[in-house]
Every structure is written in structure tokens, then in C-alpha cells.
Tab-separated table of C-alpha atoms in Angstrom:
chain	number	residue	atom	x	y	z
A	19	MET	CA	0.047	-0.066	-0.018
A	20	ARG	CA	3.014	2.285	0.673
A	21	VAL	CA	3.957	2.377	-3.246
A	22	ALA	CA	0.481	2.734	-4.344
A	23	THR	CA	-0.166	5.666	-1.877
A	24	SER	CA	2.866	7.381	-3.073
A	25	ARG	CA	1.932	7.111	-6.832
A	26	ALA	CA	-1.685	8.273	-5.828
A	27	ALA	CA	-0.183	11.357	-3.720
A	28	HIS	CA	1.840	12.253	-6.621
A	29	GLN	CA	-1.281	12.802	-8.805
A	30	ILE	CA	-2.754	15.045	-6.020
A	31	LEU	CA	0.425	16.922	-4.863
A	32	GLU	CA	2.561	17.598	-7.905
A	33	ASP	CA	1.179	19.826	-10.657
A	34	GLU	CA	4.034	18.419	-13.042
A	35	GLN	CA	3.693	14.657	-12.831
A	36	VAL	CA	6.541	12.617	-13.695
A	37	PHE	CA	4.410	9.335	-13.672
A	38	LYS	CA	0.717	10.064	-14.818
A	39	ASP	CA	-1.796	7.566	-13.481
A	40	PRO	CA	-5.443	8.438	-13.689
A	41	PHE	CA	-6.523	5.231	-11.748
A	42	ALA	CA	-3.827	5.695	-8.923
A	43	VAL	CA	-6.293	7.415	-6.303
A	44	ALA	CA	-9.148	4.951	-7.018
A	45	SER	CA	-6.655	2.029	-6.850
A	46	LEU	CA	-6.463	2.675	-3.100
A	47	GLY	CA	-10.034	1.740	-2.463
A	48	SER	CA	-12.698	4.196	-1.354
A	49	ALA	CA	-11.844	4.873	2.226
A	50	ASN	CA	-8.061	5.065	1.751
A	51	ALA	CA	-8.555	7.242	-1.471
A	52	ALA	CA	-10.949	9.616	0.595
A	53	SER	CA	-8.495	9.731	3.382
A	54	LEU	CA	-5.690	10.924	1.056
A	55	MET	CA	-7.791	13.292	-0.595
A	56	ARG	CA	-9.060	14.823	2.439
A	57	ASN	CA	-5.385	15.519	3.980
A	58	PRO	CA	-2.666	14.682	1.301
A	59	MET	CA	-0.276	17.030	3.257
A	60	VAL	CA	0.174	14.134	5.585
A	61	HIS	CA	2.266	12.549	2.872
A	62	ASN	CA	4.407	15.597	2.160
A	63	SER	CA	7.281	15.373	4.809
A	64	VAL	CA	10.776	15.418	3.595
A	65	SER	CA	11.132	11.723	3.853
A	66	SER	CA	7.775	11.137	2.090
A	67	ARG	CA	8.630	13.346	-0.698
A	68	SER	CA	11.973	11.640	-1.379
A	69	MET	CA	10.192	8.150	-1.115
A	70	ARG	CA	7.686	9.353	-3.459
A	71	ALA	CA	10.116	10.770	-6.072
A	72	GLY	CA	11.783	7.473	-6.019
A	73	ILE	CA	8.800	5.335	-6.627
A	74	VAL	CA	7.396	7.478	-9.353
A	75	ALA	CA	10.789	7.775	-11.047
A	76	ARG	CA	11.360	3.907	-10.903
A	77	SER	CA	7.998	3.459	-12.384
A	78	ARG	CA	8.385	5.909	-15.187
A	79	PHE	CA	11.905	4.459	-15.721
A	80	ALA	CA	10.539	0.831	-16.168
A	81	GLU	CA	7.601	1.763	-18.520
A	82	ASP	CA	9.925	4.056	-20.608
A	83	HIS	CA	11.893	0.895	-21.237
A	84	LEU	CA	8.661	-1.183	-21.571
A	85	LEU	CA	7.646	1.152	-24.346
A	86	LYS	CA	10.845	0.886	-26.108
A	87	ALA	CA	10.580	-2.837	-26.004
A	88	ILE	CA	6.971	-2.846	-27.317
A	89	ALA	CA	8.297	-0.649	-30.237
A	90	ASN	CA	10.781	-3.307	-31.024
A	91	GLY	CA	8.177	-5.788	-31.236
A	92	THR	CA	7.699	-7.294	-27.911
A	93	VAL	CA	3.969	-8.332	-26.963
A	94	GLN	CA	4.356	-9.790	-23.465
A	95	TYR	CA	4.969	-7.893	-20.201
A	96	GLY	CA	5.589	-9.388	-16.819
A	97	ILE	CA	5.162	-7.306	-13.623
A	98	VAL	CA	6.758	-9.026	-10.675
A	99	GLY	CA	5.439	-8.034	-7.565
A	100	ALA	CA	2.395	-6.118	-9.181
A	101	GLY	CA	0.670	-5.019	-6.295
A	102	LEU	CA	-1.813	-2.456	-7.393
A	103	ASP	CA	-0.080	-1.495	-10.498
A	104	THR	CA	-2.444	0.028	-13.134
A	105	TRP	CA	-0.476	-0.589	-16.267
A	106	ALA	CA	-3.087	-3.034	-17.635
A	107	LEU	CA	-5.937	-0.595	-17.182
A	108	ARG	CA	-3.980	2.405	-18.694
A	109	SER	CA	-3.001	0.526	-21.619
A	110	ALA	CA	-6.068	-1.545	-22.363
A	111	SER	CA	-7.432	0.825	-24.948
A	112	THR	CA	-4.148	1.883	-26.433
A	113	LEU	CA	-1.971	-1.230	-26.586
A	114	PRO	CA	-4.603	-4.057	-26.671
A	115	ALA	CA	-2.189	-6.561	-28.117
A	116	ILE	CA	0.139	-6.434	-25.177
A	117	THR	CA	-0.527	-9.407	-22.759
A	118	THR	CA	0.168	-8.414	-19.148
A	119	PHE	CA	1.175	-11.061	-16.695
A	120	GLU	CA	0.883	-9.699	-12.968
A	121	LEU	CA	2.967	-12.048	-10.550
A	122	ASP	CA	2.004	-11.635	-6.974
A	123	GLN	CA	0.892	-13.123	-3.828
A	124	PRO	CA	-2.768	-14.765	-3.963
A	125	SER	CA	-3.999	-12.374	-1.085
A	126	MET	CA	-3.091	-9.220	-3.161
A	127	GLN	CA	-4.715	-10.671	-6.335
A	128	GLU	CA	-7.789	-11.556	-4.433
A	129	TRP	CA	-7.784	-7.944	-2.933
A	130	LYS	CA	-7.191	-6.460	-6.521
A	131	THR	CA	-10.055	-8.551	-7.895
A	132	ARG	CA	-12.472	-6.964	-5.321
A	133	LEU	CA	-11.096	-3.528	-5.971
A	134	TYR	CA	-12.004	-3.865	-9.756
A	135	SER	CA	-15.303	-4.984	-8.820
A	136	ASP	CA	-16.018	-2.259	-6.144
A	137	ASN	CA	-14.759	0.425	-8.678
A	138	GLY	CA	-16.777	-1.047	-11.585
A	139	TRP	CA	-13.524	-1.628	-13.520
A	140	ALA	CA	-13.567	-4.352	-16.101
A	141	LYS	CA	-10.711	-6.631	-16.041
A	142	PRO	CA	-8.645	-6.107	-19.186
A	143	ALA	CA	-8.885	-9.111	-21.524
A	144	ASN	CA	-5.215	-8.913	-21.994
A	145	LEU	CA	-4.428	-9.215	-18.142
A	146	ARG	CA	-3.399	-12.430	-16.563
A	147	TYR	CA	-2.812	-12.990	-12.769
A	148	ILE	CA	-0.322	-15.535	-11.913
A	149	THR	CA	0.154	-16.621	-8.230
A	150	THR	CA	3.701	-16.379	-7.413
A	151	ASP	CA	5.920	-16.680	-4.275
A	152	LEU	CA	9.556	-16.034	-5.371
A	153	ARG	CA	10.713	-17.604	-2.093
A	154	GLU	CA	9.554	-20.923	-3.703
A	155	ILE	CA	9.538	-20.404	-7.511
A	156	THR	CA	11.191	-18.286	-9.982
A	157	THR	CA	9.548	-15.516	-12.335
A	158	VAL	CA	10.276	-17.840	-15.202
A	159	ASP	CA	8.374	-20.645	-13.401
A	160	GLY	CA	5.374	-18.317	-12.883
A	161	LEU	CA	5.478	-17.115	-16.504
A	162	LEU	CA	5.422	-20.718	-17.791
A	163	ALA	CA	2.436	-21.576	-15.372
A	164	GLY	CA	0.579	-18.481	-16.870
A	165	GLU	CA	1.283	-19.735	-20.480
A	166	ALA	CA	3.671	-16.937	-21.535
A	167	ASP	CA	5.339	-17.886	-24.782
A	168	LEU	CA	8.968	-17.989	-23.663
A	169	ALA	CA	9.982	-18.608	-27.177
A	170	LYS	CA	9.249	-14.876	-27.874
A	171	PRO	CA	10.694	-11.808	-25.836
A	172	VAL	CA	9.309	-10.788	-22.688
A	173	SER	CA	9.715	-7.543	-20.918
A	174	LEU	CA	9.867	-7.711	-17.153
A	175	SER	CA	9.418	-5.091	-14.517
A	176	VAL	CA	11.013	-6.109	-11.114
A	177	LEU	CA	10.665	-3.086	-8.802
A	178	GLY	CA	10.654	-3.172	-5.053
A	179	VAL	CA	10.928	-6.855	-4.941
A	180	LEU	CA	14.727	-8.045	-4.844
A	181	VAL	CA	15.464	-6.021	-1.607
A	182	TYR	CA	12.771	-8.325	0.437
A	183	LEU	CA	14.581	-11.528	-0.805
A	184	ASP	CA	17.743	-13.004	0.349
A	185	ASN	CA	20.729	-12.932	-1.758
A	186	GLU	CA	20.514	-16.632	-2.553
A	187	VAL	CA	16.977	-16.258	-3.802
A	188	VAL	CA	18.023	-13.167	-5.728
A	189	GLU	CA	20.721	-15.099	-7.550
A	190	ARG	CA	18.489	-18.002	-8.338
A	191	GLU	CA	15.799	-15.511	-9.662
A	192	ILE	CA	18.429	-13.853	-11.869
A	193	ALA	CA	20.038	-17.132	-13.093
A	194	ALA	CA	16.719	-18.457	-14.325
A	195	LEU	CA	16.269	-15.466	-16.791
A	196	LYS	CA	18.724	-17.270	-18.925
A	197	GLN	CA	15.724	-19.256	-20.180
A	198	LEU	CA	13.947	-16.247	-21.772
A	199	ALA	CA	14.266	-15.514	-25.569
A	200	ALA	CA	16.795	-13.140	-27.051
A	201	GLY	CA	15.309	-9.650	-27.107
A	202	SER	CA	13.764	-9.944	-23.602
A	203	THR	CA	14.138	-7.166	-21.386
A	204	ILE	CA	14.323	-6.100	-17.646
A	205	ALA	CA	13.890	-3.185	-15.564
A	206	LEU	CA	14.749	-3.618	-11.876
A	207	ASP	CA	16.105	-1.865	-8.766
A	208	TYR	CA	18.334	-3.214	-6.209
A	209	ARG	CA	19.732	-2.061	-2.873
A	210	LEU	CA	23.284	-1.047	-2.757
A	211	ASP	CA	25.829	-2.734	-0.363
A	212	GLU	CA	26.404	-0.212	2.600
A	213	ASP	CA	30.099	0.003	2.029
A	214	GLN	CA	29.319	1.366	-1.416
A	215	LEU	CA	27.612	4.459	0.328
A	216	HIS	CA	28.983	7.729	1.560
A	217	PRO	CA	28.561	7.876	5.524
A	218	LEU	CA	25.312	10.348	5.435
A	219	GLU	CA	23.873	8.081	2.746
A	220	ARG	CA	24.706	5.041	5.021
A	221	VAL	CA	22.959	6.614	8.024
A	222	MET	CA	19.891	7.554	5.844
A	223	MET	CA	19.869	3.813	4.451
A	224	GLN	CA	19.931	2.426	7.934
A	225	PHE	CA	17.131	4.733	9.257
A	226	THR	CA	14.961	3.670	6.256
A	227	ALA	CA	15.855	0.115	6.728
A	228	ASN	CA	14.991	0.216	10.500
A	229	MET	CA	11.511	1.866	9.518
A	230	MET	CA	10.759	-0.848	7.062
A	231	ALA	CA	11.783	-3.672	9.496
A	232	ALA	CA	9.484	-2.035	12.076
A	233	GLY	CA	6.588	-2.293	9.518
A	234	GLY	CA	7.119	-5.935	9.155
A	235	GLU	CA	8.941	-5.693	5.715
A	236	PRO	CA	12.774	-6.155	6.561
A	237	TRP	CA	15.179	-5.627	3.787
A	238	GLN	CA	17.285	-8.738	3.231
A	239	SER	CA	19.598	-8.337	0.164
A	240	SER	CA	21.937	-6.017	-1.312
A	241	CYS	CA	24.471	-5.939	-4.097
A	242	THR	CA	27.150	-4.026	-5.879
A	243	PRO	CA	26.844	-2.715	-9.402
A	244	GLU	CA	29.772	-5.115	-10.534
A	245	ARG	CA	28.080	-8.280	-8.916
A	246	MET	CA	24.585	-7.352	-10.428
A	247	ARG	CA	26.239	-7.017	-13.943
A	248	GLU	CA	27.973	-10.229	-13.411
A	249	LEU	CA	24.816	-11.940	-12.545
A	250	LEU	CA	22.751	-10.679	-15.449
A	251	SER	CA	25.667	-11.401	-17.768
A	252	TYR	CA	25.627	-14.981	-16.738
A	253	ALA	CA	21.977	-14.993	-17.760
A	254	GLY	CA	22.621	-13.492	-21.175
A	255	PHE	CA	21.541	-10.147	-20.376
A	256	GLU	CA	23.677	-6.894	-21.104
A	257	VAL	CA	23.139	-3.896	-18.978
A	258	GLU	CA	22.003	-0.779	-20.809
A	259	GLU	CA	21.586	1.525	-17.772
A	260	ASP	CA	22.375	1.302	-14.188
A	261	LEU	CA	21.340	4.672	-12.566
A	262	GLY	CA	21.759	6.037	-9.322
A	263	PRO	CA	19.518	8.785	-7.760
A	264	ALA	CA	21.578	11.632	-9.105
A	265	GLU	CA	20.971	10.439	-12.669
A	266	LEU	CA	17.363	9.779	-12.166
A	267	ASN	CA	17.049	13.187	-10.781
A	268	ALA	CA	18.693	14.778	-13.801
A	269	CYS	CA	16.556	12.634	-16.114
A	270	TYR	CA	13.049	13.227	-14.342
A	271	PHE	CA	13.303	16.097	-12.068
A	272	ALA	CA	15.525	18.628	-13.490
A	273	GLY	CA	14.335	22.164	-13.336
A	274	ARG	CA	11.281	21.462	-11.282
A	275	ARG	CA	9.890	24.654	-9.365
A	276	ASP	CA	8.645	22.363	-6.455
A	277	GLY	CA	12.101	20.951	-5.777
A	278	LEU	CA	10.784	17.086	-5.950
A	279	GLN	CA	13.785	14.903	-6.131
A	280	ILE	CA	15.267	11.573	-4.642
A	281	ALA	CA	17.410	12.070	-1.632
A	282	GLY	CA	20.164	9.639	-0.843
A	283	GLY	CA	21.906	6.935	-2.923
A	284	GLY	CA	21.010	3.745	-1.364
A	285	PHE	CA	19.243	2.106	-4.522
A	286	ARG	CA	20.042	1.793	-8.248
A	287	TYR	CA	17.775	1.397	-10.985
A	288	LEU	CA	18.763	-0.899	-13.885
A	289	SER	CA	17.741	-1.899	-17.411
A	290	ALA	CA	19.145	-4.903	-19.570
A	291	VAL	CA	18.409	-6.691	-22.698
A	292	LYS	CA	18.789	-10.414	-23.495
A	293	ARG	CA	21.380	-10.944	-26.270
């Protein structure tokens, strides 16, 4: 809910939207949406603004690369840990030939099904839910279960997921991507090893990690850019971009009058293509 609330707050609090999502507020459900609409400034502290900037920038980053893949002929999109993502709703009329596979826990998919019903939204014909627990199976296993055609390219979004898996599971997950067809793409984010950070960034990272752990969502994995590149290379992927917050700020937040930007360098945002 934290991610969905940040995307929804962005629609209300920022006049210049990096990530436009007309379904974001309603996707919270009526009670949560009304609470946000009534008092959006609750979500406008310094830390909330930085978190919101990171969330909307990574979403924009992933969908920019998705659109590039679609322009190159990809017609399958997998969203790992989809949560309340609204891509399938937003693209249903403009990109009806794209099949979207949402991989997530069954409880989230049941909640989303009820949400669609409550909001009077028809489930897009090209949307498939795939029950997936990455602690037990890989994304590739899930795609096969959902009848994706792995002989053809797939574009994957893996945002806000890897950090909650231990390093062994992360390595297994990436290694399995070797089974994807040439031309497949992936956009992901990963947490940097703390020894890669400046002291102030390390303090900020530890503060956020403690906050997440207190909320029952402890961070478990981290990586270096060199190790992530190595893992992806083993799976046949060539890294196109591996950006830190400074680069994302320059790309998506430059020249803004409201000062919205990502503070701290604890996460990186990567895109890669299967050769």
C-alpha cells in the first residue's frame, strides 16, 4: 500500500507529474482514497517526498523501457510483485495487443479482484494473474504457469522486490532469466551494499531499513553494481543503464519548481536486454 499511496499522492500533490496515472487514487479503495484526498499533506514530509520521488521515477523508468521494447516488437509484459499497478488498465485501449502477466501473492490478487469489482472496472482481456511466491519459484516458473510464450521476448519489471529476498534467492531468480528469449528486457531496482555509500547516505539507508523492519517488511539483500552486472551477464543479459538517484533526478526532476527529487543513494535502477 505504501507504493500505491505514493503514486496516488503524486497525482494530487504535484502539478508536474513524472508518472501520470488516472487510476492511482481510486486504486487505493474508497476509504483510503478519501483519506488521501482529505489530507494529502500528511504525505508531504521531507522523507515522504523523497520516497515518492523514487517510486514514481522508477515506475516511469520501467515503463519508458517497456515502451521501447514494445516498439521493438515485444508483446508480453511481466510485472513481478505487481501489487496495485495499473498498467493493464491504462494501456487496455491504446495497446490491446500486449498481454500483461501480473505475478504476486494470492492475497494481493484477491484484493485487486475485489477492488476492480468495487470500482466498476472491467478486468482487461489481456491481463493474467499468476500466483507467485519468489521464495519458492522463479519468475520464469510463474510465466510458464501463466502460459507465456517464452520462445518470444518478454519485458519484465521487477521493482521493489529483490530487496525483500535474501541474496541466494535473488541469484537464483536472475539465473533463471537465462531461459528467456533473445530480445527480452528487464527493468529492476536493487539495494546497494552499505560499503558503497557515503557516510551520510549510510545513515539515511539504515534509518529507512529500520523503519521498514518495524513495519514488518525487513530488507534482506544488497549488491554491488559489479556483482549485479555479473549475475545478469551469466543469464545472457547486457546492462543498458544502471542509474543512481543523481542520474534519475537529472532525467526526471531537473528544473522543477517544487524541488521534488530523490534524496540519498541507497538504491540503483537498472535496465538490461537479453542478447
